Tab-separated table of C-alpha atoms in Angstrom:
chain	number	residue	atom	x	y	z
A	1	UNK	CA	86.907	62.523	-10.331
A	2	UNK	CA	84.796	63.468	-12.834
A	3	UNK	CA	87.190	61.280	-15.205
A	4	UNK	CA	86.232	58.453	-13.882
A	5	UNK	CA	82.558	59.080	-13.619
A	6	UNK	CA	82.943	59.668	-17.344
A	7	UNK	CA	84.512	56.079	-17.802
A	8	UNK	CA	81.855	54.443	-15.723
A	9	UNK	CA	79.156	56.377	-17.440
A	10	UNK	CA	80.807	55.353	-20.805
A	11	UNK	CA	81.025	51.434	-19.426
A	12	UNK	CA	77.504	51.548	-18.356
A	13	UNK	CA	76.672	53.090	-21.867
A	14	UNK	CA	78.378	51.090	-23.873
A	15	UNK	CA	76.846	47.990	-21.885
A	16	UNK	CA	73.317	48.751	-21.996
A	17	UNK	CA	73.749	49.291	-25.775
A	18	UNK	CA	75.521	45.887	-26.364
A	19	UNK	CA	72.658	44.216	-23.893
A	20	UNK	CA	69.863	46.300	-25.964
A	21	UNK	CA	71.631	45.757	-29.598
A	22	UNK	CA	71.987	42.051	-29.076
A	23	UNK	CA	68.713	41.492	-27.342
A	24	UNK	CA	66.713	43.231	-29.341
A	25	UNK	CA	66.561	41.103	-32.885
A	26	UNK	CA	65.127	38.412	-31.484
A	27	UNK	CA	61.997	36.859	-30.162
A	28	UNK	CA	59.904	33.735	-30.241
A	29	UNK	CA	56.081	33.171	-30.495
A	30	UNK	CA	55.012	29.395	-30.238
A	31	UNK	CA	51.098	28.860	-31.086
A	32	UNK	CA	50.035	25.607	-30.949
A	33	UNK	CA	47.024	24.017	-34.252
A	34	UNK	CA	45.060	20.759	-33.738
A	35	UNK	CA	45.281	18.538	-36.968
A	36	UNK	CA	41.771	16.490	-38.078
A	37	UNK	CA	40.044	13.967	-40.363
A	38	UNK	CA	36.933	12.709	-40.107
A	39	UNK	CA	36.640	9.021	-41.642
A	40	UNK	CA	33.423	8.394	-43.169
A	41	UNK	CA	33.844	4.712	-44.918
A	42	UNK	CA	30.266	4.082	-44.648
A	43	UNK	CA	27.619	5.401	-47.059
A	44	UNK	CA	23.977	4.771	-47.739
A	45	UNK	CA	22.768	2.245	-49.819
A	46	UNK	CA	18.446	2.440	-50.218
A	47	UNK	CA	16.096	0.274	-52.135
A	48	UNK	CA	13.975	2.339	-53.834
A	49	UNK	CA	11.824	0.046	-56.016
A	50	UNK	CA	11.555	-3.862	-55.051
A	51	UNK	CA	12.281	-5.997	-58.038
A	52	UNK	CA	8.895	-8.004	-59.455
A	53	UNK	CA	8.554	-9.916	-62.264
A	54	UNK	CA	4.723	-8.981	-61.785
A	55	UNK	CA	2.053	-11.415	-62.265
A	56	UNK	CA	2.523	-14.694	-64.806
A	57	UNK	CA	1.321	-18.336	-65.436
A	58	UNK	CA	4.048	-20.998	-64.684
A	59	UNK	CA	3.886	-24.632	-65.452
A	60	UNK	CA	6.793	-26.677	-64.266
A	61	UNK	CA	8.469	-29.726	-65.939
A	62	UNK	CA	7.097	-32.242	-63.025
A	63	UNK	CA	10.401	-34.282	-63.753
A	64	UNK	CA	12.177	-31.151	-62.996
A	65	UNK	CA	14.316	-31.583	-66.730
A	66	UNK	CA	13.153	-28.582	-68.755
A	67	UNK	CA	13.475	-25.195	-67.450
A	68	UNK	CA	11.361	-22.086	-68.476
A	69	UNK	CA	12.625	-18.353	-67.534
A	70	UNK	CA	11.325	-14.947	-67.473
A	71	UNK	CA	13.937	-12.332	-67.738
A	72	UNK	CA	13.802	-9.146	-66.741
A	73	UNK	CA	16.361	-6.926	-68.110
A	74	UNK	CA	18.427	-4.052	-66.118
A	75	UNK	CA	16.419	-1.249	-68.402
A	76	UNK	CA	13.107	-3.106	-67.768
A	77	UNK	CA	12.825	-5.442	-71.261
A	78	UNK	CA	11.332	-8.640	-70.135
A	79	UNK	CA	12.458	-12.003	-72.527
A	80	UNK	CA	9.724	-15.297	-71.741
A	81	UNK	CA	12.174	-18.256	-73.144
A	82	UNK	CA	9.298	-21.283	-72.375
A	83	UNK	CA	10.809	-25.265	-72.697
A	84	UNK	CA	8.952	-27.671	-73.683
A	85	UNK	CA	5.798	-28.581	-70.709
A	86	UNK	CA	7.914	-25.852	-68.483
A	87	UNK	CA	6.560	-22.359	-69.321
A	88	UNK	CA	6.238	-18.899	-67.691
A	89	UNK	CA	3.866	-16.132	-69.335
A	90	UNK	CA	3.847	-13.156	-68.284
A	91	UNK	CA	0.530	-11.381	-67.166
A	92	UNK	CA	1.224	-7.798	-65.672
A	93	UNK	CA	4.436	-6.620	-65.972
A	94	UNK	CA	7.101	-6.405	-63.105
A	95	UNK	CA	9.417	-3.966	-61.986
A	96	UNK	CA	12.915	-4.041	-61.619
A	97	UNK	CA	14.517	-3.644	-58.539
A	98	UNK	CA	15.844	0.388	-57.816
A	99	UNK	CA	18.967	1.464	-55.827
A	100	UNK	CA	19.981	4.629	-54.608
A	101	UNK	CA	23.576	5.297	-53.293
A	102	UNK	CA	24.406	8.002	-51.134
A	103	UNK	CA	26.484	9.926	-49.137
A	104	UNK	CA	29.856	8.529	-50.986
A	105	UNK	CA	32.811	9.935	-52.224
A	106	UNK	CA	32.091	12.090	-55.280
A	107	UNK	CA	33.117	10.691	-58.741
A	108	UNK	CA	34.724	7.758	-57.559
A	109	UNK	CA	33.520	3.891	-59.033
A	110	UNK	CA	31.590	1.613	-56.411
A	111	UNK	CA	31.169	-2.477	-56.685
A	112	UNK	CA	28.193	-4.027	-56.542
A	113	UNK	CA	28.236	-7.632	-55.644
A	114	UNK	CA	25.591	-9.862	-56.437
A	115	UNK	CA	24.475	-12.734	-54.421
A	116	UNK	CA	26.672	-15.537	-55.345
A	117	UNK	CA	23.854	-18.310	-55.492
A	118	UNK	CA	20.573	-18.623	-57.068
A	119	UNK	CA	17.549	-16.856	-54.794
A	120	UNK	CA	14.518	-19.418	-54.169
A	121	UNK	CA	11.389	-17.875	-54.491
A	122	UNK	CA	8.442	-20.042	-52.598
A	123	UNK	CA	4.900	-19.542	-50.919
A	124	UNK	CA	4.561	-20.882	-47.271
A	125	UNK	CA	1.179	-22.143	-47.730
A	126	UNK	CA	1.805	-24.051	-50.738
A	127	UNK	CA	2.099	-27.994	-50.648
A	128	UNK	CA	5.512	-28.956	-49.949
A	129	UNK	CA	5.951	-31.015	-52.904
A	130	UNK	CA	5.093	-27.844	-55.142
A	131	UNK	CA	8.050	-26.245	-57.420
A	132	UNK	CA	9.634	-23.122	-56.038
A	133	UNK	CA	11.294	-20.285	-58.615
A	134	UNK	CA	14.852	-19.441	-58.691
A	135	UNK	CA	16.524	-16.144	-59.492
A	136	UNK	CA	19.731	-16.239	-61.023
A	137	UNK	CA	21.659	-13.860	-63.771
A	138	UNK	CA	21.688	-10.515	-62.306
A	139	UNK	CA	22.400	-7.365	-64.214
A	140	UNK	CA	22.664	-3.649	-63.410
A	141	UNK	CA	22.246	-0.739	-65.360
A	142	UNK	CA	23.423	2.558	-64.173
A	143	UNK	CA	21.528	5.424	-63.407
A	144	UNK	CA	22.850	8.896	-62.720
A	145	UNK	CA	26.622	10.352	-62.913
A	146	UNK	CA	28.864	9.998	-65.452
A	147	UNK	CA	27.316	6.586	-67.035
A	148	UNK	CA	24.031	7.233	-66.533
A	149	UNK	CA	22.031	4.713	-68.710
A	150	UNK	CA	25.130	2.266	-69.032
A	151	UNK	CA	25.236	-1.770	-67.836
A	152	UNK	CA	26.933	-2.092	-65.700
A	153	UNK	CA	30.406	-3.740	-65.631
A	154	UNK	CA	31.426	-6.180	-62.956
A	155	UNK	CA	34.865	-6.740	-64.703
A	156	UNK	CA	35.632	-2.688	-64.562
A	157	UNK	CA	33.244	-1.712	-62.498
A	158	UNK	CA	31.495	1.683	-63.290
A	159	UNK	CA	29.119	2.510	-60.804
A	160	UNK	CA	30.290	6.219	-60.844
A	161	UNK	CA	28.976	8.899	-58.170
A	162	UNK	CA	28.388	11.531	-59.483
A	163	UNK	CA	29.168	15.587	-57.363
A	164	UNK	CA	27.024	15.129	-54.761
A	165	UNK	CA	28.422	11.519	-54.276
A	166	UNK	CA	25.149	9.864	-55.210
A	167	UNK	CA	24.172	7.414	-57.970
A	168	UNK	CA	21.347	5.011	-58.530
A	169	UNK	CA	21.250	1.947	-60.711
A	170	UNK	CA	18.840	-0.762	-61.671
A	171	UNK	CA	18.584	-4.476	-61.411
A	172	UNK	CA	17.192	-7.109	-63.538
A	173	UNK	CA	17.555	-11.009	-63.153
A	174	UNK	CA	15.857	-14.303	-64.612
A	175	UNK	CA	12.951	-16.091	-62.840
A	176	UNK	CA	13.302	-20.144	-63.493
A	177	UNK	CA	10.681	-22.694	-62.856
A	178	UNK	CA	11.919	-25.487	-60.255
A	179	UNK	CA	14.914	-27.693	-61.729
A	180	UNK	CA	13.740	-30.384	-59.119
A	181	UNK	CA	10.910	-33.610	-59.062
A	182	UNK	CA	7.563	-31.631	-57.857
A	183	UNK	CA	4.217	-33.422	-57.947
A	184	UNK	CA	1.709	-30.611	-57.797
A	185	UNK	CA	1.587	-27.543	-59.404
A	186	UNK	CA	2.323	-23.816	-58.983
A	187	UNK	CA	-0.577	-22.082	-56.314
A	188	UNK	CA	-1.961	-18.831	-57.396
A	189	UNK	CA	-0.397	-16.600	-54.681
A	190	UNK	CA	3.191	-15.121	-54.231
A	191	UNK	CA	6.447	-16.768	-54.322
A	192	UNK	CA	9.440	-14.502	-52.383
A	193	UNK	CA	12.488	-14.895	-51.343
A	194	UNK	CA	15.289	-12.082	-50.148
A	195	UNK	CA	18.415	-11.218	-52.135
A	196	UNK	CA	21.105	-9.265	-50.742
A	197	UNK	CA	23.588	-6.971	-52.837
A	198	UNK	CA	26.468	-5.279	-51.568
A	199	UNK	CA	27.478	-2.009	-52.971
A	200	UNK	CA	31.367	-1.196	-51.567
A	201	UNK	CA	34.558	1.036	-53.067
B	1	UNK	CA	74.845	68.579	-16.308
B	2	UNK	CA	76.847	65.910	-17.690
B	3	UNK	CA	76.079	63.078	-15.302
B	4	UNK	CA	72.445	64.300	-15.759
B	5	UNK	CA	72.473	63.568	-19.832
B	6	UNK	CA	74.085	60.688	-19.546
B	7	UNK	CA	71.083	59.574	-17.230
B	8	UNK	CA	68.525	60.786	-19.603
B	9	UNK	CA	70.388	58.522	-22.074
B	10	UNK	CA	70.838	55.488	-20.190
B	11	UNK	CA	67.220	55.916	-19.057
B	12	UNK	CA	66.005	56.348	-22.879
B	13	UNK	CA	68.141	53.204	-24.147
B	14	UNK	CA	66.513	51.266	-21.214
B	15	UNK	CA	63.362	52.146	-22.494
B	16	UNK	CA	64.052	51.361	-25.565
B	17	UNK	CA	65.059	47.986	-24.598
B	18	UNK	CA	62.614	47.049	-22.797
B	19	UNK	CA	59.907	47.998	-25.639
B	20	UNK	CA	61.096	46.709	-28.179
B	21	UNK	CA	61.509	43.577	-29.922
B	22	UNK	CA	57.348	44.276	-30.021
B	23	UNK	CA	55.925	41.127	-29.190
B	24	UNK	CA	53.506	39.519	-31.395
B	25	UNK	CA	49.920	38.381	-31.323
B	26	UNK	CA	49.302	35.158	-32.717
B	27	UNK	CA	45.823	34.371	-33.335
B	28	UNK	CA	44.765	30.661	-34.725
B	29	UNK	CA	42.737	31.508	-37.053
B	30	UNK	CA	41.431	27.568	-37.766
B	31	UNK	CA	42.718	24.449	-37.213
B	32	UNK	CA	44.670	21.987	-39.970
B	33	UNK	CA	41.962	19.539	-41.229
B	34	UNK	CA	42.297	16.908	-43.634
B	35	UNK	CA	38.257	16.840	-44.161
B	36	UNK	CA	36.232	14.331	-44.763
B	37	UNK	CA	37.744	11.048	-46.348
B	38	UNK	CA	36.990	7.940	-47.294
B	39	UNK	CA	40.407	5.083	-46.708
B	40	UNK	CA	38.648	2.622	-49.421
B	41	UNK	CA	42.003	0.330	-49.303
B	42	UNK	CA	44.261	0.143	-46.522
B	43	UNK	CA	46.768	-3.110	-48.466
B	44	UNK	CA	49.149	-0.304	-49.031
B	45	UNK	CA	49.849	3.017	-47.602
B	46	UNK	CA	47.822	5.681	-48.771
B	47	UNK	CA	48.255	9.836	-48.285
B	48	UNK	CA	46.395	13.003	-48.545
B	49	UNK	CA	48.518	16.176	-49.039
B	50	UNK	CA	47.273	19.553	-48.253
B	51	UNK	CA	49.683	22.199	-49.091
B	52	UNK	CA	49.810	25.934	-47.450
B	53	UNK	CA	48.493	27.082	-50.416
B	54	UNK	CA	44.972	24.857	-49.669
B	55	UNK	CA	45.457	22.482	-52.547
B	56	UNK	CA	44.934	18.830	-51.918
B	57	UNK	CA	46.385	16.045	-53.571
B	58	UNK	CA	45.722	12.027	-53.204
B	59	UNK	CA	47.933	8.939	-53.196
B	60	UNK	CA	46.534	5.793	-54.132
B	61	UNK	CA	43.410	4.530	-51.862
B	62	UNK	CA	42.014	8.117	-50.266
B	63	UNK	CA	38.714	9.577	-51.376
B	64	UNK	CA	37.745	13.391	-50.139
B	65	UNK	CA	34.199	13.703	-49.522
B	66	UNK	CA	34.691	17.369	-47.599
B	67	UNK	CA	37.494	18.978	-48.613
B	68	UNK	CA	39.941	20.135	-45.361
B	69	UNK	CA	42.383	23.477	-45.450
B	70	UNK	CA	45.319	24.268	-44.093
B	71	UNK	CA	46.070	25.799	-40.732
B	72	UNK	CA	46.152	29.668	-40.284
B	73	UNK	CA	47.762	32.046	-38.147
B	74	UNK	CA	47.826	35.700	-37.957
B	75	UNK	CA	50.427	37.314	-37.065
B	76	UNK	CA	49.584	41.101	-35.363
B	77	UNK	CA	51.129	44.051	-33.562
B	78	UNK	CA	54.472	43.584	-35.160
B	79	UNK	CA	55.983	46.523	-36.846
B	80	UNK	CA	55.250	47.259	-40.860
B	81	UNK	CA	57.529	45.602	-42.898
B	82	UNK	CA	59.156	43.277	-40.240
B	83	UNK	CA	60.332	40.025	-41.564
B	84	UNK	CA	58.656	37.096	-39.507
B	85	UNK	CA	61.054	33.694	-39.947
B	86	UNK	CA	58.287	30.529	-39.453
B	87	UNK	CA	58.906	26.691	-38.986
B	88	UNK	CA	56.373	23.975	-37.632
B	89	UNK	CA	56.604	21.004	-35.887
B	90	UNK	CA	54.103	18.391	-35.759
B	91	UNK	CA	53.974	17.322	-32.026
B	92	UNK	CA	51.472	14.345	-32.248
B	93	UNK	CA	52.520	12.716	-35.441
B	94	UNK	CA	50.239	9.927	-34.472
B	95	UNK	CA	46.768	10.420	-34.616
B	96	UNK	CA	44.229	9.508	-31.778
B	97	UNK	CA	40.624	9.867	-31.439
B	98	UNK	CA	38.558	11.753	-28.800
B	99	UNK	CA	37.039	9.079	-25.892
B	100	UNK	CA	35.827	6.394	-25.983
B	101	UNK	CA	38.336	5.934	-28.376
B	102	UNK	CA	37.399	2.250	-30.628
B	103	UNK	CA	40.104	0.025	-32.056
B	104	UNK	CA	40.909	1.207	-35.344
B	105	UNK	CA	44.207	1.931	-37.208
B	106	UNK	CA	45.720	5.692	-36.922
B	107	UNK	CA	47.362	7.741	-39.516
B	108	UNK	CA	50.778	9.223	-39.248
B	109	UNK	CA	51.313	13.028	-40.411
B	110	UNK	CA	54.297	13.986	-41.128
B	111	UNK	CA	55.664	17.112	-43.741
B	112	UNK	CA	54.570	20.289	-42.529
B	113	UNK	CA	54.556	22.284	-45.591
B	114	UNK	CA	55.084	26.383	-43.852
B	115	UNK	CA	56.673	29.335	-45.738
B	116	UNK	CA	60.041	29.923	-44.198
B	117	UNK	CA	59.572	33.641	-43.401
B	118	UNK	CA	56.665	36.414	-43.985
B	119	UNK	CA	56.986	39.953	-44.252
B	120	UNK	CA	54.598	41.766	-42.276
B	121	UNK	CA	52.402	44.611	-44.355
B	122	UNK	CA	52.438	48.336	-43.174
B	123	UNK	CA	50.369	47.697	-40.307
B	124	UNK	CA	52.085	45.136	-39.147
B	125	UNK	CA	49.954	42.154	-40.043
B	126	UNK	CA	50.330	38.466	-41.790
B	127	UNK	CA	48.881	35.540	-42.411
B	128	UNK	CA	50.641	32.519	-41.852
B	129	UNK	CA	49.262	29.237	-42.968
B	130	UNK	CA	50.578	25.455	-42.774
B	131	UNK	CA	49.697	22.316	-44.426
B	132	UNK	CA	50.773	18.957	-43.862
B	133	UNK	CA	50.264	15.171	-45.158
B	134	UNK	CA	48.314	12.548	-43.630
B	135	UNK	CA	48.914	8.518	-44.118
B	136	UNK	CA	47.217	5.394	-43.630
B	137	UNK	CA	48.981	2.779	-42.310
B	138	UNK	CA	48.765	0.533	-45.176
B	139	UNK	CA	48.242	-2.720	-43.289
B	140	UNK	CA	44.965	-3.930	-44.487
B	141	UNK	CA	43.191	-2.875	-41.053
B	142	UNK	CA	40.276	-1.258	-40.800
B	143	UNK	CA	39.598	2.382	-40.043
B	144	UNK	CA	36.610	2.912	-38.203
B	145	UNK	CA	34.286	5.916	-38.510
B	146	UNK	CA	35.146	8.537	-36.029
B	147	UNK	CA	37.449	11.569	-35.969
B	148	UNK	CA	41.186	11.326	-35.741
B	149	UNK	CA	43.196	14.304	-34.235
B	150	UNK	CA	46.883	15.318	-33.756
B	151	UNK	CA	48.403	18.584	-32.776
B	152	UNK	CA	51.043	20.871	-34.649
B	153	UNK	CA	53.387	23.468	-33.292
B	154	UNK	CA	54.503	27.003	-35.126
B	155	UNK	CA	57.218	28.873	-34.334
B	156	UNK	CA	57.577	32.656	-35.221
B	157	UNK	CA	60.951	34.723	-34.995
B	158	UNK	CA	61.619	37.666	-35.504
């Protein structure tokens, strides 16, 4: 009797230990992670400084066959290039146009595109046979990050952010007298007109 | 007497059954992000890597603007010195964004980069972390400004 309690004893033994040795080894945890990006393409792009070619005396050809321009350069430099009976002299100086780019991906090169047509500068109150001024021949110079104070170059361009993802850069263009038949002459008053550039990765 | 050891003993090795394997807490310490990017070209497929280790690395058309970091785990109320043996899964390899979702592309991820086991320290504690990369789709649609998500699964055995 007690025999076979032994052997049971021993059976129940030896089973818990085989249950408990190949049990015990092994366990699982799962824990579950979201994954993220945020996509932030867009970036800010903020005129700063309007560009002026400040305050001249313009004569245009009335045949519209010579062609006088004012340049301002991207570092500010202003060239007066006068042709013949079409002439521009400047009075008070201009400005150029200021940028600001921000928000952008740190040290990386942006594009700036310029318009793609001449900008026509005219006065709504002036006779409507009057010449008009066209901008043409932009430029850029760089301001800030790594090519701070270099032109900029459209073919590589270099419009570098700098570590904050920021950068700033100047524009300069050339102001031409009307290229068209005009029978009165310029008004004193302003001539505008609206430009758009586009500043992209 | 004898039947009364042998229940002692059977009664001990069921107690020892039942406590151990000790189970482990696993607390998500933060979530796998991929930051802040900009996708300035999607004509071709593009990746950010982030590796366990935190370090990020770029394929072609990806910009970081924030930096992300890996996912972390820890790993608690284990025994000292126990090793831990780790894999991960990602279980939304397509990413989606939170409603009102907008039409834009998604990014695949893919390559969970985890250590294949960690040893526990003497008080029975580790950290676990996981990285993984991230793709664009590569064509030429637009991604739109918003936050993408997916979801990753770790397994711990030990």
């Amino acid at each position: 009797m007690l025999n076979l309690n032994h052997n049971r004893i021993t059976k129940v033994l030896t089973a818990t230990f085989l249950t408990a040795m190949s049990a015990q080894p092994f366990a699982a945890t799962l824990s579950d992670a979201t994954i993220s990006v945020t996509v932030q393409n867009a970036f800010d792009l903020v005129e700063d400084t309007e560009l002026s070619f400040g305050t001249i005396r313009a004569t245009a050809d009335p045949a519209g066959t010579n062609v006088a321009t004012l340049a301002i350069a991207a570092d500010g430099s202003v060239t007066a290039t006068p042709d013949n009976n079409a002439t521009i002299t400047q009075l008070t100086a201009g400005s150029v146009g200021q940028f600001t780019v921000s928000n952008a991906a740190t040290f990386t090169d942006l594009t700036i595109t310029f318009p793609g047509a001449a900008t026509t500068l005219d006065n709504a109150i002036a006779p409507p046979t009057s010449p008009d001024f066209t901008v043409d021949t932009w430029v850029a110079i760089v301001r800030g990050g790594a090519n701070d104070g270099v032109a900029y170059n459209a073919g590589a361009p270099n419009l570098q952010t700098d570590n904050t993802g920021t950068v700033s850069f100047d524009v300069g263009a050339t102001l031409s007298t009307d290229a068209n038949v005009t029978t009165s002459a310029y008004i004193d008053d302003v001539y505008d007109g609206d430009y758009t550039i586009t500043v992209d990765y | 007497m004898f039947l009364t050891f042998c229940q002692k003993l059977i009664f001990r090795v069921l107690i020892l059954f039942f406590t151990l394997p000790a189970q482990a807490t696993v607390t998500l310490i933060e979530d796998l992000s991929f930051g802040t990017i900009v996708v300035s070209d999607n004509s071709v497929v593009s990746d950010i890597i982030i590796s366990r280790s935190g370090q990020t690395s770029i394929v072609n058309h990806i910009r970081v603007i924030e930096p992300g970091h890996p996912a972390e785990f820890a790993l608690t109320d284990l025994p000292g010195n126990l090793e831990v043996f780790t894999s991960a899964i990602i279980t939304q390899a397509t990413t989606s964004n939170p409603p009102p979702g907008p039409a834009t592309e998604q990014f695949t991820i893919s390559n969970p980069d985890i250590v294949a086991s960690v040893t526990t320290n003497g008080s029975g504690f580790a950290l676990v972390r996981v990285g993984a990369t991230l793709s664009t789709s590569g064509n030429g649609g637009n991604y739109v400004d918003v936050q993408y998500q997916g979801t990753l699964q770790v397994t711990f055995n030990y």
